[in-house]
Coordinates of C-alpha atoms in Angstrom, one line a residue:
M394 CA 151.1 135.3 7.4
D395 CA 154.2 133.2 7.6
L396 CA 156.3 136.5 8.3
F397 CA 153.5 137.8 10.8
R398 CA 154.0 134.4 12.7
G399 CA 158.2 134.5 12.6
L400 CA 157.8 138.3 14.0
F401 CA 155.2 137.6 16.6
K402 CA 156.0 134.3 18.6
G403 CA 154.4 133.3 21.9
D404 CA 151.1 133.3 23.3
K405 CA 148.4 134.7 20.5
V406 CA 146.0 135.6 23.3
I407 CA 148.6 137.6 25.2
W408 CA 149.6 139.4 22.0
I409 CA 146.0 140.5 21.4
I410 CA 145.3 141.3 25.2
F411 CA 148.4 143.5 24.8
L412 CA 147.7 145.1 22.0
V413 CA 144.2 145.9 22.7
L414 CA 145.1 147.6 26.1
C415 CA 147.7 149.7 24.2
L416 CA 144.7 150.7 22.0
V417 CA 142.7 151.5 24.9
S418 CA 145.6 153.6 26.5
I419 CA 146.4 155.1 23.1
I420 CA 142.6 156.9 22.9
E421 CA 142.1 157.6 26.7
V422 CA 145.2 158.8 27.4
F423 CA 144.8 161.3 24.3
S424 CA 141.6 162.2 25.6
A425 CA 142.4 162.0 29.5
S426 CA 145.5 164.9 28.6
S427 CA 143.7 168.0 28.3
T428 CA 145.2 169.6 31.3
L429 CA 149.1 168.9 29.8
A430 CA 147.8 170.0 26.4
Y431 CA 146.6 173.3 28.2
K432 CA 150.0 174.0 30.2
S433 CA 151.9 172.7 27.2
G434 CA 150.5 175.1 24.8
N435 CA 150.2 172.5 22.0
H436 CA 147.3 169.8 21.7
W437 CA 149.3 167.1 20.6
T438 CA 152.4 167.0 22.9
P439 CA 151.0 165.0 25.8
I440 CA 150.1 162.2 23.2
T441 CA 152.9 162.2 21.1
S442 CA 155.5 161.8 24.2
H443 CA 152.9 159.1 25.2
L444 CA 153.1 157.6 21.7
K445 CA 157.1 157.4 22.0
T446 CA 157.0 155.9 25.1
L447 CA 154.5 153.0 24.0
T448 CA 156.3 152.3 21.2
M449 CA 159.4 152.0 23.2
G450 CA 157.5 149.4 25.1
V451 CA 156.1 147.7 22.3
G452 CA 159.7 147.6 21.1
A453 CA 160.7 146.2 24.7
V454 CA 157.8 143.6 24.3
W455 CA 159.3 142.1 20.8
V456 CA 162.7 142.3 22.0
I457 CA 162.5 140.6 25.3
H458 CA 160.2 137.8 24.0
K459 CA 162.7 136.9 21.3
I460 CA 165.3 136.0 24.3
P461 CA 165.0 132.4 25.3
C462 CA 163.7 132.2 29.0
R463 CA 166.5 130.5 30.5
F464 CA 168.6 133.7 30.5
F465 CA 166.0 135.4 32.7
K466 CA 167.9 133.8 36.1
V467 CA 170.6 136.5 35.3
G468 CA 168.0 139.0 36.3
I469 CA 168.8 138.2 40.1
V470 CA 171.8 140.8 39.4
L471 CA 169.7 143.4 39.2
Y472 CA 168.2 143.0 42.9
P473 CA 171.5 144.6 44.6
F474 CA 171.5 147.5 41.9
S475 CA 167.6 148.3 42.5
I476 CA 168.3 148.8 46.3
I477 CA 171.3 150.7 45.8
L478 CA 168.9 152.9 43.6
L479 CA 166.3 152.8 46.1
I480 CA 168.5 154.0 48.6
V481 CA 170.2 156.9 46.5
V482 CA 166.5 158.2 45.4
L483 CA 165.6 158.7 49.0
G484 CA 167.9 161.7 49.2
T485 CA 166.5 163.4 46.0
S486 CA 164.2 166.5 45.8
A487 CA 160.7 165.4 45.9
I488 CA 158.4 165.6 43.2
N489 CA 154.5 165.4 43.8
G490 CA 155.5 165.4 47.2
A491 CA 157.7 162.2 47.1
S492 CA 161.2 161.4 46.4
R493 CA 160.3 158.3 44.0
W494 CA 162.0 159.6 40.7
F495 CA 165.3 160.5 39.1
D496 CA 164.9 162.7 36.3
L497 CA 167.0 162.0 33.7
G498 CA 165.9 164.9 31.4
F499 CA 164.0 163.1 28.5
M500 CA 162.1 160.7 31.2
Q501 CA 161.4 160.0 34.8
F502 CA 162.8 157.1 36.0
Q503 CA 161.1 155.2 39.2
P504 CA 163.5 152.8 40.9
S505 CA 160.7 151.1 42.9
E506 CA 159.8 149.5 39.4
L507 CA 162.7 148.4 38.5
A508 CA 163.0 147.2 42.3
K509 CA 159.5 145.3 42.1
M510 CA 160.7 143.5 38.9
A511 CA 163.9 142.6 40.6
T512 CA 162.3 141.3 43.8
I513 CA 159.9 139.2 41.6
I514 CA 162.9 137.5 39.9
T515 CA 164.7 136.9 42.7
V516 CA 161.8 135.2 45.0
S517 CA 161.3 132.9 41.9
F518 CA 164.6 131.7 42.1
I519 CA 164.6 131.1 45.5
L520 CA 161.2 129.1 45.2
A521 CA 162.4 127.1 42.3
R522 CA 165.5 126.1 44.0
S523 CA 163.5 125.1 47.4
Q524 CA 161.9 122.7 44.9
E525 CA 164.4 121.4 43.1
E526 CA 166.8 120.9 45.9
E527 CA 164.2 119.8 48.2
Q528 CA 164.8 122.4 50.8
S529 CA 162.7 123.0 54.0
G530 CA 160.1 125.5 53.7
E531 CA 161.2 127.1 56.7
K532 CA 164.4 128.0 55.1
A533 CA 162.8 129.1 51.6
I534 CA 160.7 131.5 53.6
M535 CA 163.4 133.0 55.6
Y536 CA 165.4 134.0 52.4
I537 CA 162.1 135.2 50.5
M538 CA 161.0 137.3 53.7
G539 CA 164.7 138.8 53.7
V540 CA 164.9 140.0 50.2
T541 CA 161.3 141.0 50.1
G542 CA 161.6 142.9 53.2
L543 CA 164.7 144.6 52.6
T544 CA 162.4 145.7 49.3
I545 CA 159.7 147.0 51.1
L546 CA 162.0 148.8 54.0
C547 CA 163.5 151.2 51.3
I548 CA 160.1 151.6 49.2
F549 CA 157.3 152.1 52.4
T550 CA 158.1 155.7 53.4
E551 CA 157.7 157.3 50.0
N552 CA 155.4 154.7 48.2
L553 CA 153.3 152.7 50.7
S554 CA 151.0 151.1 47.9
T555 CA 153.7 149.8 45.8
A556 CA 155.1 148.1 48.9
L557 CA 151.9 146.6 49.8
L558 CA 151.4 145.5 46.2
L559 CA 154.6 143.9 46.1
A560 CA 153.9 142.2 49.5
I561 CA 150.7 140.8 48.4
S562 CA 152.4 139.5 45.0
V563 CA 155.1 137.7 47.0
Y564 CA 152.6 136.0 49.4
L565 CA 150.5 134.8 46.4
M566 CA 153.8 133.4 44.9
M567 CA 154.5 131.7 48.2
I568 CA 151.2 130.2 47.9
V569 CA 151.8 128.8 44.4
G570 CA 155.3 127.4 45.5
R571 CA 153.8 125.3 48.0
I572 CA 155.2 127.0 51.1
P573 CA 153.9 124.6 53.9
L574 CA 150.9 125.5 55.7
R575 CA 151.9 126.1 58.9
Q576 CA 154.5 128.8 57.6
M577 CA 152.1 130.4 55.7
F578 CA 149.9 130.7 58.7
Y579 CA 152.4 132.1 60.8
L580 CA 153.5 134.3 57.8
S581 CA 149.8 135.4 57.7
G582 CA 149.8 136.2 61.2
V583 CA 152.9 138.5 61.6
G584 CA 151.0 140.6 58.0
I585 CA 147.8 140.8 59.7
G586 CA 149.5 142.2 62.7
V587 CA 152.0 144.7 60.7
I588 CA 148.9 145.5 58.8
L589 CA 147.1 146.9 61.9
I590 CA 150.3 148.5 63.7
A591 CA 150.8 150.5 60.5
F592 CA 147.2 151.3 60.2
C593 CA 147.0 152.4 63.6
S594 CA 150.2 154.4 63.5
I595 CA 149.2 156.2 60.6
K596 CA 145.7 156.9 61.6
Y597 CA 146.5 157.9 65.2
V598 CA 149.9 159.5 65.2
P599 CA 149.7 163.0 65.3
A600 CA 150.8 164.5 61.7
E601 CA 152.9 166.7 63.8
R602 CA 155.0 163.8 65.0
W603 CA 155.4 162.4 61.6
D604 CA 156.3 166.0 60.3
S605 CA 159.0 166.4 63.2
I606 CA 160.9 162.7 62.3
G607 CA 160.6 163.9 58.5
V608 CA 158.3 161.0 57.2
H609 CA 155.9 163.6 55.3
R610 CA 154.3 160.8 53.2
M611 CA 152.7 159.3 56.4
V612 CA 150.6 162.7 56.8
T613 CA 149.3 162.4 53.1
W614 CA 148.3 158.8 54.0
Q615 CA 146.9 159.7 57.3
N616 CA 144.8 162.6 55.3
R617 CA 143.6 159.7 52.9
L618 CA 142.5 157.3 55.5
N619 CA 140.5 159.8 57.4
S620 CA 138.6 160.7 54.3
H621 CA 138.1 157.2 52.9
F622 CA 136.6 155.8 56.3
D623 CA 134.5 159.3 57.0
K624 CA 131.4 158.5 56.3
S625 CA 129.5 161.4 58.0
E626 CA 127.0 163.2 54.9
I627 CA 128.0 166.4 53.4
P628 CA 125.2 168.8 52.1
P629 CA 125.9 168.6 48.1
E630 CA 126.6 172.6 48.4
K631 CA 129.4 172.4 51.1
F632 CA 130.9 169.1 49.0
D633 CA 134.8 170.1 48.6
T634 CA 135.6 169.8 44.8
K635 CA 138.6 171.6 44.8
G636 CA 140.4 170.8 47.9
N637 CA 142.2 167.6 49.1
D638 CA 139.0 165.3 48.0
A639 CA 138.9 166.7 44.6
Q640 CA 140.3 163.9 42.6
I641 CA 137.5 161.3 44.4
A642 CA 134.9 163.7 43.7
H643 CA 135.4 164.2 40.0
A644 CA 136.2 160.5 39.8
N645 CA 132.9 160.0 41.6
I646 CA 130.9 162.6 38.9
A647 CA 132.7 161.0 36.0
I648 CA 131.4 157.3 36.8
A649 CA 127.9 158.5 38.1
T650 CA 127.4 160.2 34.6
S651 CA 128.5 157.3 32.5
N652 CA 125.4 155.2 32.0
I653 CA 125.8 151.8 30.2
I654 CA 127.5 152.9 27.0
G655 CA 129.1 156.0 28.3
K656 CA 129.7 159.5 26.4
G657 CA 131.8 158.1 23.7
P658 CA 135.9 158.6 23.3
G659 CA 136.5 162.0 23.7
N660 CA 133.8 163.5 25.4
S661 CA 134.8 163.1 28.9
V662 CA 133.9 166.6 31.1
Q663 CA 135.5 165.6 34.5
R664 CA 139.2 165.1 32.7
D665 CA 139.3 168.9 32.7
F666 CA 139.1 168.7 36.5
L667 CA 141.1 165.5 37.4
S668 CA 144.9 166.3 37.7
Q669 CA 145.8 162.9 37.2
A670 CA 143.1 161.8 34.7
Y671 CA 145.7 160.3 32.5
S672 CA 147.6 158.7 35.3
D673 CA 145.8 157.4 38.8
F674 CA 142.4 158.2 37.6
I675 CA 142.4 156.8 34.1
Y676 CA 139.8 154.2 35.0
A677 CA 137.2 156.8 35.8
I678 CA 137.8 158.3 32.4
I679 CA 137.2 155.1 30.6
I680 CA 134.2 154.3 32.7
E681 CA 133.0 158.1 31.8
E682 CA 133.4 157.5 27.9
L683 CA 133.3 153.9 27.2
G684 CA 130.4 153.5 30.0
L685 CA 130.2 150.4 32.3
V686 CA 130.1 148.1 29.5
G687 CA 133.4 149.7 28.4
G688 CA 135.2 149.5 32.0
G689 CA 133.7 145.9 32.4
I690 CA 135.9 145.1 29.2
V691 CA 138.8 146.6 30.6
A692 CA 138.5 144.6 33.7
F693 CA 138.0 141.6 32.1
L694 CA 141.0 141.9 29.9
Y695 CA 143.1 141.8 33.1
I696 CA 141.2 138.7 34.4
W697 CA 141.7 137.1 30.8
L698 CA 145.5 137.8 31.2
L699 CA 145.9 136.2 34.6
M700 CA 143.7 133.2 33.3
R701 CA 145.9 132.6 30.2
I702 CA 149.0 133.1 32.5
G703 CA 148.0 130.5 34.8
K704 CA 147.4 128.3 31.7
I705 CA 150.8 128.4 30.4
A706 CA 152.2 128.1 33.7
R707 CA 150.5 124.7 34.1
Y708 CA 152.8 123.6 31.3
C709 CA 156.1 124.8 32.5
D710 CA 158.7 122.2 32.3
K711 CA 160.6 124.2 35.2
P712 CA 159.3 125.6 38.5
Y713 CA 161.5 128.9 37.8
Y714 CA 159.5 129.5 34.9
T715 CA 156.1 128.6 36.7
F716 CA 157.1 130.8 39.4
L717 CA 158.3 133.8 37.6
I718 CA 155.2 133.9 35.0
M719 CA 152.7 133.8 38.1
G720 CA 154.6 136.3 39.9
I721 CA 154.2 139.0 36.9
G722 CA 150.7 138.0 36.7
F723 CA 150.0 138.5 40.2
L724 CA 151.6 142.1 40.1
L725 CA 150.1 143.3 37.0
V726 CA 146.5 142.4 38.1
T727 CA 147.0 143.4 41.7
Q728 CA 147.9 146.8 40.3
A729 CA 145.2 147.4 38.0
L730 CA 142.8 146.0 40.8
F731 CA 144.1 148.6 43.1
N732 CA 143.9 151.4 40.5
M733 CA 140.2 150.2 40.0
M734 CA 139.3 150.1 43.3
V735 CA 140.4 153.4 43.8
A736 CA 138.9 155.1 41.0
V737 CA 135.3 153.6 42.1
G738 CA 136.0 154.7 45.5
L739 CA 136.5 151.5 47.1
M740 CA 140.2 151.8 48.3
P741 CA 142.0 155.1 49.6
V742 CA 143.9 156.9 46.9
T743 CA 147.1 154.7 46.3
G744 CA 148.8 156.7 43.4
Q745 CA 149.1 153.0 41.4
P746 CA 148.6 153.5 37.6
L747 CA 146.5 151.3 35.4
P748 CA 149.5 149.0 33.9
L749 CA 149.8 149.4 30.2
I750 CA 147.1 152.1 30.1
S751 CA 148.0 154.8 32.5
K752 CA 150.8 157.4 30.8
G753 CA 154.1 156.9 32.6
G754 CA 157.7 156.5 31.6
T755 CA 159.3 153.9 33.6
S756 CA 155.9 152.1 34.6
M757 CA 155.0 151.4 30.8
I758 CA 158.5 150.3 30.0
I759 CA 158.5 147.7 33.0
N760 CA 155.2 146.4 32.4
S761 CA 156.2 145.6 28.7
I762 CA 159.0 143.8 29.8
Y763 CA 156.9 141.7 32.0
I764 CA 154.6 140.9 28.9
G765 CA 157.4 140.1 27.0
I766 CA 158.7 137.7 29.5
I767 CA 155.3 136.1 29.3
L768 CA 155.3 135.6 25.6
S769 CA 159.1 134.3 26.0
I770 CA 157.9 131.6 28.3
S771 CA 154.8 131.0 26.5
K772 CA 156.8 130.5 23.2
H773 CA 159.1 128.2 25.2
V774 CA 155.9 126.2 26.1
E775 CA 154.7 126.0 22.3
D776 CA 158.1 124.4 21.6
I777 CA 157.8 121.9 24.4
K778 CA 154.6 121.0 23.4
K779 CA 155.9 120.6 19.5
Q780 CA 158.6 118.7 20.5
Q781 CA 156.3 116.1 22.4
I782 CA 154.0 116.1 19.2
E783 CA 157.1 115.3 16.8
E784 CA 158.2 112.7 19.6
E785 CA 154.5 111.0 19.4
L786 CA 154.4 111.0 15.5
K787 CA 158.1 109.3 15.4
Q788 CA 157.1 106.8 17.9
Q789 CA 154.0 105.9 15.7
N790 CA 156.1 105.7 12.4
K791 CA 158.2 103.2 14.5
I792 CA 155.4 101.3 15.5
T793 CA 153.6 101.2 12.3
P794 CA 156.0 99.6 10.1
L795 CA 156.4 96.6 13.0
L796 CA 152.4 96.4 12.9
L797 CA 152.9 96.0 9.2
E798 CA 155.8 93.6 9.4
S799 CA 154.0 91.4 12.2
V800 CA 150.8 91.3 10.2
S801 CA 152.3 90.0 6.9
Q802 CA 154.4 87.5 9.1
A803 CA 151.3 86.4 10.6
A804 CA 149.6 86.0 7.4
N805 CA 152.6 84.1 5.6
N806 CA 152.6 81.5 8.8
N807 CA 148.7 81.0 8.2
A808 CA 149.1 80.4 4.5
T809 CA 152.3 77.7 4.8
T810 CA 150.2 76.1 7.6
S811 CA 146.8 75.9 5.6
P812 CA 145.6 72.5 4.9
L813 CA 144.9 73.6 1.1

């Protein structure tokens, strides 16, 4: 038991949540990878590939959680490097209709994942400095908008949902960072205006215009928005389950046929028709196989993760640790929310994987690094609590002999002054 505690330090609840999500990932990716198994001609290839990535992820968690959290500030050097990678990747050939990945041979590396992490680390540093040096919120918000805006500018043309995810996470970090309400009010107004302009541009600018200027992803988003907001009733015999709406249609069928306890692990039917069943739509497969109960438990695990992160953040002794751990929590849980809302039809298709569950190389490794950072900070918080307890015991040990001495002295004085 002592060996186990020595190897796995930090918040035990975070470890449990992480390992349970990994277990769900193994079961559901193995079940949902039937299409990949068919293409590869080997039933075990998809799951062995995922297990290798998952093993790397667990290794990353273990290594990172052993690093003292004071060294995480060095991560700001990743920011300029990630921006360079984002610019370079725009010139690469498109994969699945978008230029988001570097093909490294053994895996596909997605620079936007690294950029998200670098931006969160940098924004945490800016917020911490603004509080430690008592800088004005206006100055801090300008730095944050510059850092975040540059990342979003490099991401949004090829990955609009990731840009939106990062913007929301940074906005929530600024609320936690007590940026003045007046500044947040102005920022909220600007953000709403940008969203409305982007929405109208995507929806109403002709697809030919987007194609003519080379922004082809906007055409994809236009189709997704039109499909999502189209509420016209379609007769069942004319519903398209093979064209553009195939993913959404089969995800809806998977959820509709799930019942309370589901069909059981490995018994999904719609996995054979969902091309991204192991990634973007894995939550629909989870509900189909584990039912509404299983889907609810998975959703609760992410909520529990954020609650636990908030509890750890309360006891951090430095603002940087608080902002960093909360930023990571917002990023992970918001991404999970995006994925689950898409699966149940509350949002247009975004292409965001379910953190720590969906099959994916870069995403799984980066998300595991996030968990490692959270555990490292929680270990630091536990060390602080232990030091406080030790100091209190020392104070008590100092006070107790003094009390005994004073009581003894008082007794002696009473004895000498007694008339007997």
